[in-house]
Short mmCIF file of C-alpha atoms and ligand atoms in Angstrom, two decimals:
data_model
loop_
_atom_site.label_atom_id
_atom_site.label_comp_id
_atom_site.label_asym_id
_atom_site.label_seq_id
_atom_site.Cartn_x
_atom_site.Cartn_y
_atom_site.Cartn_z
CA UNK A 8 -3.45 -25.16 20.07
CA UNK A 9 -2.25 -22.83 17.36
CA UNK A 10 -5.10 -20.54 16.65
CA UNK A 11 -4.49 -18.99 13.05
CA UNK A 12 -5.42 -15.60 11.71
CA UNK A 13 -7.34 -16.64 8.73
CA UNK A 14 -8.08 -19.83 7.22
CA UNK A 15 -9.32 -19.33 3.62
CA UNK A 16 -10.10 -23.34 2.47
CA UNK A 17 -12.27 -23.54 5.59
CA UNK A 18 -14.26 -20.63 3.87
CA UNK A 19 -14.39 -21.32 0.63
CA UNK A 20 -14.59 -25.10 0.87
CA UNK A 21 -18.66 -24.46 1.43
CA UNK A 22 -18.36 -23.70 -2.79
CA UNK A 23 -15.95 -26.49 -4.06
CA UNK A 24 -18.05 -28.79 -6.27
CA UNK A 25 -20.18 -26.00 -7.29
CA UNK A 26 -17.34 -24.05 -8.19
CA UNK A 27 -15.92 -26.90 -10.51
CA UNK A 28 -18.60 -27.37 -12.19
CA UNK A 29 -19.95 -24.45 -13.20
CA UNK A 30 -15.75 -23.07 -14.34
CA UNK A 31 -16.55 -26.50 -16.84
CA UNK A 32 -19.49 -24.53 -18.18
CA UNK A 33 -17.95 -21.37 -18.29
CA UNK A 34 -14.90 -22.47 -20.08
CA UNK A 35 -16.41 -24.55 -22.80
CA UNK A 36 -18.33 -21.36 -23.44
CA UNK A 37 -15.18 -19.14 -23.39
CA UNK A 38 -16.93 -16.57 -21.58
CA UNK A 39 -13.79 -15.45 -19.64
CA UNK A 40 -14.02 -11.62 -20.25
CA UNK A 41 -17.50 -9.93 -19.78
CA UNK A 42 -20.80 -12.51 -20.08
CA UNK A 43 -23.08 -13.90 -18.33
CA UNK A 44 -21.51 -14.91 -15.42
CA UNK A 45 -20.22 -11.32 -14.78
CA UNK A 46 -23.18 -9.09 -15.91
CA UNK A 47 -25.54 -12.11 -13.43
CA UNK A 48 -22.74 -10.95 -10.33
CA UNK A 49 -23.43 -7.30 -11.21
CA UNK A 50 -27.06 -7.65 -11.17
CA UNK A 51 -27.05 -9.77 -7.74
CA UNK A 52 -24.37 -7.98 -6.46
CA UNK A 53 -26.32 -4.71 -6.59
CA UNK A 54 -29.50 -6.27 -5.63
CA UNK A 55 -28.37 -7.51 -2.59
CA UNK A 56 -27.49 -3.84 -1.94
CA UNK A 57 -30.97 -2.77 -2.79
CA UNK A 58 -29.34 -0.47 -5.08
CA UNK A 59 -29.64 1.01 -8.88
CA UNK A 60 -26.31 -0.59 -10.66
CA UNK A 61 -23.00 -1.89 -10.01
CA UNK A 62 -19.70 -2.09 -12.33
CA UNK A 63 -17.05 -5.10 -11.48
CA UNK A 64 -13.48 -4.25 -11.79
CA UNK A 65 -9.98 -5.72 -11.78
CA UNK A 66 -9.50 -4.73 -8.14
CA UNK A 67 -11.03 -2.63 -5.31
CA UNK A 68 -7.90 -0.16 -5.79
CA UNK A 69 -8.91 -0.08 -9.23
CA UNK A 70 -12.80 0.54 -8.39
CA UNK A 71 -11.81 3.58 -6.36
CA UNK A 72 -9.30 5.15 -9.14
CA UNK A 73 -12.20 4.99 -11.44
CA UNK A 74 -14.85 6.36 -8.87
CA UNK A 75 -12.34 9.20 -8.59
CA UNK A 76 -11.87 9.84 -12.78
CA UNK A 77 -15.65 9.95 -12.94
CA UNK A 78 -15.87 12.40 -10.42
CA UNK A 79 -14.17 14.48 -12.24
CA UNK A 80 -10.90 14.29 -9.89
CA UNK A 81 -7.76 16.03 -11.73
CA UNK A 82 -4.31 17.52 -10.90
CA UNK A 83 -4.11 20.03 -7.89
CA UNK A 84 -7.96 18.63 -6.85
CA UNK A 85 -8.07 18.30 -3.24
CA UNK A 86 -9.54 14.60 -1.53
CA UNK A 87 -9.85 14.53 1.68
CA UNK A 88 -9.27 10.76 2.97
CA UNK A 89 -8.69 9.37 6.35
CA UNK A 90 -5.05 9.39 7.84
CA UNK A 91 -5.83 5.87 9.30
CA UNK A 92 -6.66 3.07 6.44
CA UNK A 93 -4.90 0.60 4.02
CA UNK A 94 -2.75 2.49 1.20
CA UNK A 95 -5.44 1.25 -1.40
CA UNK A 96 -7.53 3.46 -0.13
CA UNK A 97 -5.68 6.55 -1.58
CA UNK A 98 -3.57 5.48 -4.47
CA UNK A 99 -6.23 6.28 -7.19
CA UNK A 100 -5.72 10.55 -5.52
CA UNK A 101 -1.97 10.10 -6.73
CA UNK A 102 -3.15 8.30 -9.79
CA UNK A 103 -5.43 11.48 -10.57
CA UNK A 104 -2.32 13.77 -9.68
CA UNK A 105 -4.69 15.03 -7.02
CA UNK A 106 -3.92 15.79 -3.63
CA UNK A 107 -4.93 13.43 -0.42
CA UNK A 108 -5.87 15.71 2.32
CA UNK A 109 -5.47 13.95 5.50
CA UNK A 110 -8.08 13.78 8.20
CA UNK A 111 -7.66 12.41 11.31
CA UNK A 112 -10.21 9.56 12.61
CA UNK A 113 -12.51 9.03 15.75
CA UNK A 114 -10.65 6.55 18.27
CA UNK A 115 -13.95 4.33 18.84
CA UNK A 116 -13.96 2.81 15.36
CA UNK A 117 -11.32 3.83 13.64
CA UNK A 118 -13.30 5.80 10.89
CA UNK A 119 -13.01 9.74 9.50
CA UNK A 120 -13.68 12.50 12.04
CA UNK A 121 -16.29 14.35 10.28
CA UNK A 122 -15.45 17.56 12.27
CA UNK A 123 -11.75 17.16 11.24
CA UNK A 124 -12.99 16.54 7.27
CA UNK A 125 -14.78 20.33 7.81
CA UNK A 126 -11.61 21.88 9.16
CA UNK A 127 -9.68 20.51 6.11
CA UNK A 128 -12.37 21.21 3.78
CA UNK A 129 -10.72 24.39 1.36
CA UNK A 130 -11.19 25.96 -2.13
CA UNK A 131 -9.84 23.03 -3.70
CA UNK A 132 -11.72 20.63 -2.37
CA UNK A 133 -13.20 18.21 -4.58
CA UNK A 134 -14.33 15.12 -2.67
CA UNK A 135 -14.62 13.34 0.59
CA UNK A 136 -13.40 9.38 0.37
CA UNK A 137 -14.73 7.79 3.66
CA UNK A 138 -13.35 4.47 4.66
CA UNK A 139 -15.62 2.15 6.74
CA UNK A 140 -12.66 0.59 8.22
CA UNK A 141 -12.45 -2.73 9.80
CA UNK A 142 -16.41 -3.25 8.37
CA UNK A 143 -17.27 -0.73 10.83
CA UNK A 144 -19.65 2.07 9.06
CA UNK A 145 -18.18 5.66 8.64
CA UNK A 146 -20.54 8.63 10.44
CA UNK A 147 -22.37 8.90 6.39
CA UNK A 148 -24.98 11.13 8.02
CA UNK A 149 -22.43 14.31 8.88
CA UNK A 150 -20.56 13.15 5.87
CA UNK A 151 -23.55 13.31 3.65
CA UNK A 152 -24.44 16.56 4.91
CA UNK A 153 -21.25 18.45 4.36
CA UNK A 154 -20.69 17.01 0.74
CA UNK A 155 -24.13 17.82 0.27
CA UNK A 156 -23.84 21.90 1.62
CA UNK A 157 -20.19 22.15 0.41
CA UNK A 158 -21.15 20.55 -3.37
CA UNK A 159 -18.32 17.89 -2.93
CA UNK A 160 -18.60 14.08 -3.90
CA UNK A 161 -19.12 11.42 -1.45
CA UNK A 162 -17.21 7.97 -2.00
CA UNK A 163 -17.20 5.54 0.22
CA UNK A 164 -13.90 2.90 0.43
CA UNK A 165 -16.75 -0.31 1.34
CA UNK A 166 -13.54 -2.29 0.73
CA UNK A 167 -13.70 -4.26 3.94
CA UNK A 168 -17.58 -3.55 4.35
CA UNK A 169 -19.43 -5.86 2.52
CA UNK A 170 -23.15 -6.51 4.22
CA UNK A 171 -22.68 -3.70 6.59
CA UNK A 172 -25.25 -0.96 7.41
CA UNK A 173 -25.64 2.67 8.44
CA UNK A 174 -29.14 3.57 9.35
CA UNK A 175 -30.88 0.64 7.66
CA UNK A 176 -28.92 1.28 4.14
CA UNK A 177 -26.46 -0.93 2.99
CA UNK A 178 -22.63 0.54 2.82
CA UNK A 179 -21.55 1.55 -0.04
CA UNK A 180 -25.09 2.73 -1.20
CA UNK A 181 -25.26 6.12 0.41
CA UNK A 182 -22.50 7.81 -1.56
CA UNK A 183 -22.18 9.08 -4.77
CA UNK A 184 -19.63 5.78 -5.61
CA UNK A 185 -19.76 2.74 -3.38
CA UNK A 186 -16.38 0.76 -3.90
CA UNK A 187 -15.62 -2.78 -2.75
CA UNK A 188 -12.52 -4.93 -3.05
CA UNK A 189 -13.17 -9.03 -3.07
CA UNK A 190 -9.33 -9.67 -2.63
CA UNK A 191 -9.60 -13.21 -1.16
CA UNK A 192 -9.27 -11.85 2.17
CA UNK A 193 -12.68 -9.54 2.52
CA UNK A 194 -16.25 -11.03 4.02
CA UNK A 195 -17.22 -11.59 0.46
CA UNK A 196 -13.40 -13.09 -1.13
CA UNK A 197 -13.22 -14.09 -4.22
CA UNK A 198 -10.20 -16.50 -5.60
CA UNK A 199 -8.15 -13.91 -6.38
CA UNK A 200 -8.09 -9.97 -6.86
CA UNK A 201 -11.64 -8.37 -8.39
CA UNK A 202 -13.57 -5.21 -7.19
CA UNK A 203 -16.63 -3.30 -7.71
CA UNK A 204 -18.33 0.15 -7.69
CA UNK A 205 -22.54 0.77 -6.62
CA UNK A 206 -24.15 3.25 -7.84
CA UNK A 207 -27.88 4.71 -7.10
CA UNK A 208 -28.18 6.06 -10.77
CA UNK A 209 -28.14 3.41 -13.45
CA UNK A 210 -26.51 6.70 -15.55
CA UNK A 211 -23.58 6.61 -13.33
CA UNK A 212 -22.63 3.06 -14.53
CA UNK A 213 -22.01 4.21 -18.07
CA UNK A 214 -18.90 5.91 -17.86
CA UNK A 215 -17.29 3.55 -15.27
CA UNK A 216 -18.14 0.57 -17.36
CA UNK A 217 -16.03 2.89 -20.06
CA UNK A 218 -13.53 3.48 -18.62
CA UNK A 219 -13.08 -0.09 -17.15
CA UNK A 220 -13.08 -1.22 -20.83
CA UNK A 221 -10.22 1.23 -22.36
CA UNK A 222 -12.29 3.95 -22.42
CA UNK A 223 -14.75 2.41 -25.10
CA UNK A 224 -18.34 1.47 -25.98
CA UNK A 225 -17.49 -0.37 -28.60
CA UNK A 226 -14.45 -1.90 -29.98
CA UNK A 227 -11.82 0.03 -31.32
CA UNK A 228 -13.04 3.24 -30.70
CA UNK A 229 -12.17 4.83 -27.27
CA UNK A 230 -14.15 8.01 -26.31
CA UNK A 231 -11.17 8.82 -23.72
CA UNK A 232 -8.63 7.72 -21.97
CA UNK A 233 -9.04 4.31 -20.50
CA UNK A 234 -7.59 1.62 -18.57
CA UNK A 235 -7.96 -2.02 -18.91
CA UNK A 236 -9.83 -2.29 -15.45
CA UNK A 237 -12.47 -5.78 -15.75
CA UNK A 238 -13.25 -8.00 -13.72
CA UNK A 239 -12.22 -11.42 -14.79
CA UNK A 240 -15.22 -13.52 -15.50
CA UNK A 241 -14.14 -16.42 -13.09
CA UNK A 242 -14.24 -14.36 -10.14
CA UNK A 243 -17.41 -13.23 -11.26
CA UNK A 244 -18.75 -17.17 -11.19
CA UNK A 245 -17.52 -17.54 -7.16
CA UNK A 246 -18.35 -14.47 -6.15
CA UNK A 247 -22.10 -15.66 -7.19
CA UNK A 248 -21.93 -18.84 -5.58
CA UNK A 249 -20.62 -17.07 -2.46
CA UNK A 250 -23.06 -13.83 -1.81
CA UNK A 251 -26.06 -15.60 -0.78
CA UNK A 252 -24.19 -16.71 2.22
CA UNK A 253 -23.01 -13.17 3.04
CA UNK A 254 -25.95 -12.27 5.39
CA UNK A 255 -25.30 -15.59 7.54
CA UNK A 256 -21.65 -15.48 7.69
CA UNK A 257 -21.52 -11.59 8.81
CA UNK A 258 -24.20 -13.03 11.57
CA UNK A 259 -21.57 -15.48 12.55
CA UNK A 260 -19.04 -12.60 12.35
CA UNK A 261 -20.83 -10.47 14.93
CA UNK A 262 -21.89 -13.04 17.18
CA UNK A 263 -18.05 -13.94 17.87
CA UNK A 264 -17.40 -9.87 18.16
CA UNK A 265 -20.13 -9.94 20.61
CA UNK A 266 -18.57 -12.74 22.55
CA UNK A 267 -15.32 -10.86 22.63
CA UNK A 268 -16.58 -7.27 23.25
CA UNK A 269 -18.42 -8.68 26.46
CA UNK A 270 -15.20 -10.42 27.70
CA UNK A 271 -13.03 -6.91 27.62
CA UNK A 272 -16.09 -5.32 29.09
CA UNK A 273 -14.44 -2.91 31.49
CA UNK A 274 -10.91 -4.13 30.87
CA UNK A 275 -9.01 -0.33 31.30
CA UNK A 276 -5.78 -2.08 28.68
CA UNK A 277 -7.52 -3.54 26.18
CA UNK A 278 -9.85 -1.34 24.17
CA UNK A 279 -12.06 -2.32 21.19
CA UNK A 280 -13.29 -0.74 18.26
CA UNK A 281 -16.97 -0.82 17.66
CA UNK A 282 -19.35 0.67 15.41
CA UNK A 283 -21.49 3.28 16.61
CA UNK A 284 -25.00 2.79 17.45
CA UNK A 285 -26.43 4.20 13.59
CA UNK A 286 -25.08 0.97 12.24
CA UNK A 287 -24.36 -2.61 11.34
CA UNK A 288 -21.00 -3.47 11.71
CA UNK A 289 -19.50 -6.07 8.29
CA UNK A 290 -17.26 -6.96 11.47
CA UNK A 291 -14.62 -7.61 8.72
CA UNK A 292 -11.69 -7.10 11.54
CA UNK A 293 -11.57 -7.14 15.18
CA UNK A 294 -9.57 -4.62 16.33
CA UNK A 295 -8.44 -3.81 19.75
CA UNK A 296 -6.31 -1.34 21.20
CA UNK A 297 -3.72 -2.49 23.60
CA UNK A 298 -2.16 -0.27 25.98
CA UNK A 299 1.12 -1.94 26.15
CA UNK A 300 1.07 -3.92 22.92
CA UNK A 301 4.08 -5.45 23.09
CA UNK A 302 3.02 -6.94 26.77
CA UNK A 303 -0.36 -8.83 24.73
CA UNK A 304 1.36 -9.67 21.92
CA UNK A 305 3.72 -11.55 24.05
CA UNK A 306 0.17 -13.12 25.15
CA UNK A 307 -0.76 -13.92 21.78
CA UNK A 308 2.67 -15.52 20.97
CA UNK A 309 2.44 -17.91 23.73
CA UNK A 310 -0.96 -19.23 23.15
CA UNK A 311 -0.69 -19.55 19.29
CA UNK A 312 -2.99 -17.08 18.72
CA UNK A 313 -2.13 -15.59 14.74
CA UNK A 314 -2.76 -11.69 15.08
CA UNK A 315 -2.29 -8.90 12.92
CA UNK A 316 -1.25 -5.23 13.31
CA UNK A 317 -4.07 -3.53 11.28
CA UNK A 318 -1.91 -0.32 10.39
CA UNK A 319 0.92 -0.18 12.12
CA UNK A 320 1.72 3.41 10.24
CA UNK A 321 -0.99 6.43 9.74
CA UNK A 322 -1.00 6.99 6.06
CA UNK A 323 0.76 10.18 5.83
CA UNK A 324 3.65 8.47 7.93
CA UNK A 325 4.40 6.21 4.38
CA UNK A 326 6.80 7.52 1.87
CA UNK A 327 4.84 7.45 -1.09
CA UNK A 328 2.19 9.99 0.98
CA UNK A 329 4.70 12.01 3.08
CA UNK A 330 4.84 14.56 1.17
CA UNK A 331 1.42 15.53 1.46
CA UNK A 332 1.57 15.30 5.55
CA UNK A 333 0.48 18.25 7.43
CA UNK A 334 1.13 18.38 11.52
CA UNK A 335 -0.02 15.39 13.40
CA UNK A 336 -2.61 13.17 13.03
CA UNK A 337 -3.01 12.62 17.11
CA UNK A 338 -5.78 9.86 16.82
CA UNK A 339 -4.61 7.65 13.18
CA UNK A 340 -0.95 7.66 15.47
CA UNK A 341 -2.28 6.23 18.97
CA UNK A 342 -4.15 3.36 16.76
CA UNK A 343 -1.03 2.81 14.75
CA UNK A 344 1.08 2.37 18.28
CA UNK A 345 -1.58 0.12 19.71
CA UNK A 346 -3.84 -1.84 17.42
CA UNK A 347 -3.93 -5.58 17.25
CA UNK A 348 -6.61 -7.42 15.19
CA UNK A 349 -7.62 -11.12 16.41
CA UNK A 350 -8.72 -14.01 14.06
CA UNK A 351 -12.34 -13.41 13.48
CA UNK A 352 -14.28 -15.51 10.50
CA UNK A 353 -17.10 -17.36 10.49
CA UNK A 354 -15.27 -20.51 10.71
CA UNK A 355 -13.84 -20.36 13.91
CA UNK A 356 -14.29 -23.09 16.18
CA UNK A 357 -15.68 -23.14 19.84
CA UNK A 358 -12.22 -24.24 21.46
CA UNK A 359 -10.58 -21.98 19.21
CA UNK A 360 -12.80 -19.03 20.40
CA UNK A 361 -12.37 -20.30 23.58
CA UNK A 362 -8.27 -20.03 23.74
CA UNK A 363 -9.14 -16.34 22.19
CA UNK A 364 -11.57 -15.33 25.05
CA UNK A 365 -8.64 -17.00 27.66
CA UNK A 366 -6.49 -14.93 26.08
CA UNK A 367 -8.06 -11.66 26.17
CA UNK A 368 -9.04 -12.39 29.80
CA UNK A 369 -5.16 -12.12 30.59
CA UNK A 370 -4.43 -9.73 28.18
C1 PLP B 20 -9.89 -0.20 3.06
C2 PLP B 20 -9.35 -0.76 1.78
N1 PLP B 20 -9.33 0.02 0.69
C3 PLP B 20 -8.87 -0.43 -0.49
C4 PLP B 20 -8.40 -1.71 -0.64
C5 PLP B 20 -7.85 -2.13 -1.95
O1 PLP B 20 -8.49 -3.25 -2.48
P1 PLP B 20 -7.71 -4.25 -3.47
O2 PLP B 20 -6.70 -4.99 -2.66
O3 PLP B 20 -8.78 -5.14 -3.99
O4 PLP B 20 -7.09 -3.43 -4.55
C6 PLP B 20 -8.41 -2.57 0.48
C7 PLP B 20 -7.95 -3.96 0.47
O5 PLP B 20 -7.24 -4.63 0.04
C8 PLP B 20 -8.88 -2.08 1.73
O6 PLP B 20 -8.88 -2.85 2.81
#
């Protein structure tokens, strides 16, 4: 039985007739760019984070560039950012003319070392970007702490952490910018590309919804620089219909981890990822690591079973960040030589999970 990696329709089919008929309202009103629809998502959206604000944008990439311009982020700033992640993560440092400062990341979920962000922490330090990678919360607590002592900003990349928590706060709520992608892909996808950034301080929200806007309050007179960074209003409309169901369908999410953590209980080649004990896992991946990969993907292969290889290069490893590599980055490169990431989505089926579990028992 082919088992695939993802299956998007069996998602978002929940939201069909809804979604149809409320796009008829929506386009009769011409409310495609800003309105209701999108300033209701931003309202929900941070409510359901129990937190002050939240801007939408174009894009989670996007949502982090501008986190990083109101920071304050310029050329020759240092950001220190996890060697392990998606490139998103870091494009908006190069954007800024900045510099991304590579830490390397704890083997047991994948996330920032915070003793390795203190080593790298200099005079041009500027701002810690912590990644909560595969849904998995970053350590916020030691994070917190040393942006706090060392006056740096805190942003978390939430990008693949929607519903998660860290010591009973939602992600993306304990930083100074919470950023989120809803590329159709995430826990909470939308039908297309569209991000957002939390904040705690309804003040914060100003400039970002600026700068999202070409760097205007009103029309036709730009205060700075901007960037044409919104949210399209359709997105906006399905991501509403969608977030009630987040709480339920990250339940589903962890209840299959569960089921898989307990059958590589003790298995010495196959090693998950798992949050640590301070929070919630989104569960947005699962990711193992194999000690001979090519050995389980051959597994995979045979039963059907779609898989992914969630990075198969640290970041500094990629051209575009090479040049801002320094030494080696021991724990980002085992990951990158042995992840795998297994279908996981609330939507799986028992005899699906079933071939999964068969297959991780001869894995
Ligand atoms: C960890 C992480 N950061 C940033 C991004 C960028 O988000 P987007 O694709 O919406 O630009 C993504 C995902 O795509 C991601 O997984």
């Amino acid at each position: 039985m082919p088992v695939p990696f993802l299956d998007l329709y069996a998602g978002n089919r929940r939201y069909e007739a809804a979604f149809f008929r409320e796009l008829k309202n929506l386009y009769r009103q011409s409310a495609f760019i800003g309105g209701p629809w999108l300033e209701a998502f931003e309202k929900e959206f941070a409510q359901s984070a129990g937190t002050a604000d939240c801007v939408a944008t174009s894009s989670g990439t996007a949502a982090l560039h501008l986190a990083l311009v109101a920071a304050g982020i310029g050329p020759g700033d240092e950001v220190i950012v996890p060697a392990f992640t998606f490139p998103g993560t870091a494009w908006g440092i190069l954007y800024q003319g900045a510099i991304p400062v590579f830490a390397d990341v704890l083997l047991k979920d994948g996330c920032i070392d915070p003793e390795d962000v203190l080593r790298k922490i200099t005079r041009r330090t500027k701002a810690i970007l912590a990644v909560h990678l595969f849904g998995h919360p970053a350590a916020l607590n030691p994070l917190e702490k040393i942006a706090r002592e060392r006056r740096l900003v805190l942003i978390e990349d939430a990008a693949q952490a929607h519903g998660g928590f860290y010591q009973g706060k939602a992600l993306g709520t304990l930083g100074d910018f919470g950023c989120f992608s809803f590329y159709p892909t995430k826990n909470l996808g939308g039908l297309g590309d569209g991000g957002a950034i939390l904040v705690k301080r309804k003040s914060a929200a100003g400039r970002l919804r600026r700068l999202r806007d070409h760097g205007q309050r009103r029309k036709f007179s730009p205060e700075e620089v901007g960037f044409n960074a919104r949210m399209n209003a359709i997105q906006a409309l399905f991501l509403r219909l969608k977030l009630p169901s987040l709480p339920d369908d990250n339940a589903r999410r962890t209840v299959l981890a569960r089921r898989y953590l307990s059958a590589l209980e003790g298995n010495p080649s196959l090693i998950p990822l798992k949050p640590s004990a301070e929070g919630i896992s989104a569960w947005h991946s699962f990711v193992l690591r194999a000690r001979r990969r090519s050995d389980f993907l051959r597994v995979l292969k045979t039963r059907g079973i779609g898989h992914q290889i969630y990075y198969p290069a640290t970041l500094p490893a990629l051209k575009p960040f090479r040049p801002f590599a320094k030494g080696r980055y021991p724990m980002a490169e085992e990951l990158a030589r042995s992840c795998v990431a297994l279908p996981l989505y609330p939507e799986l089926k028992e005899p699906v999970v079933l071939e999964i579990l068969k297959a991780l028992a001869q894995g």
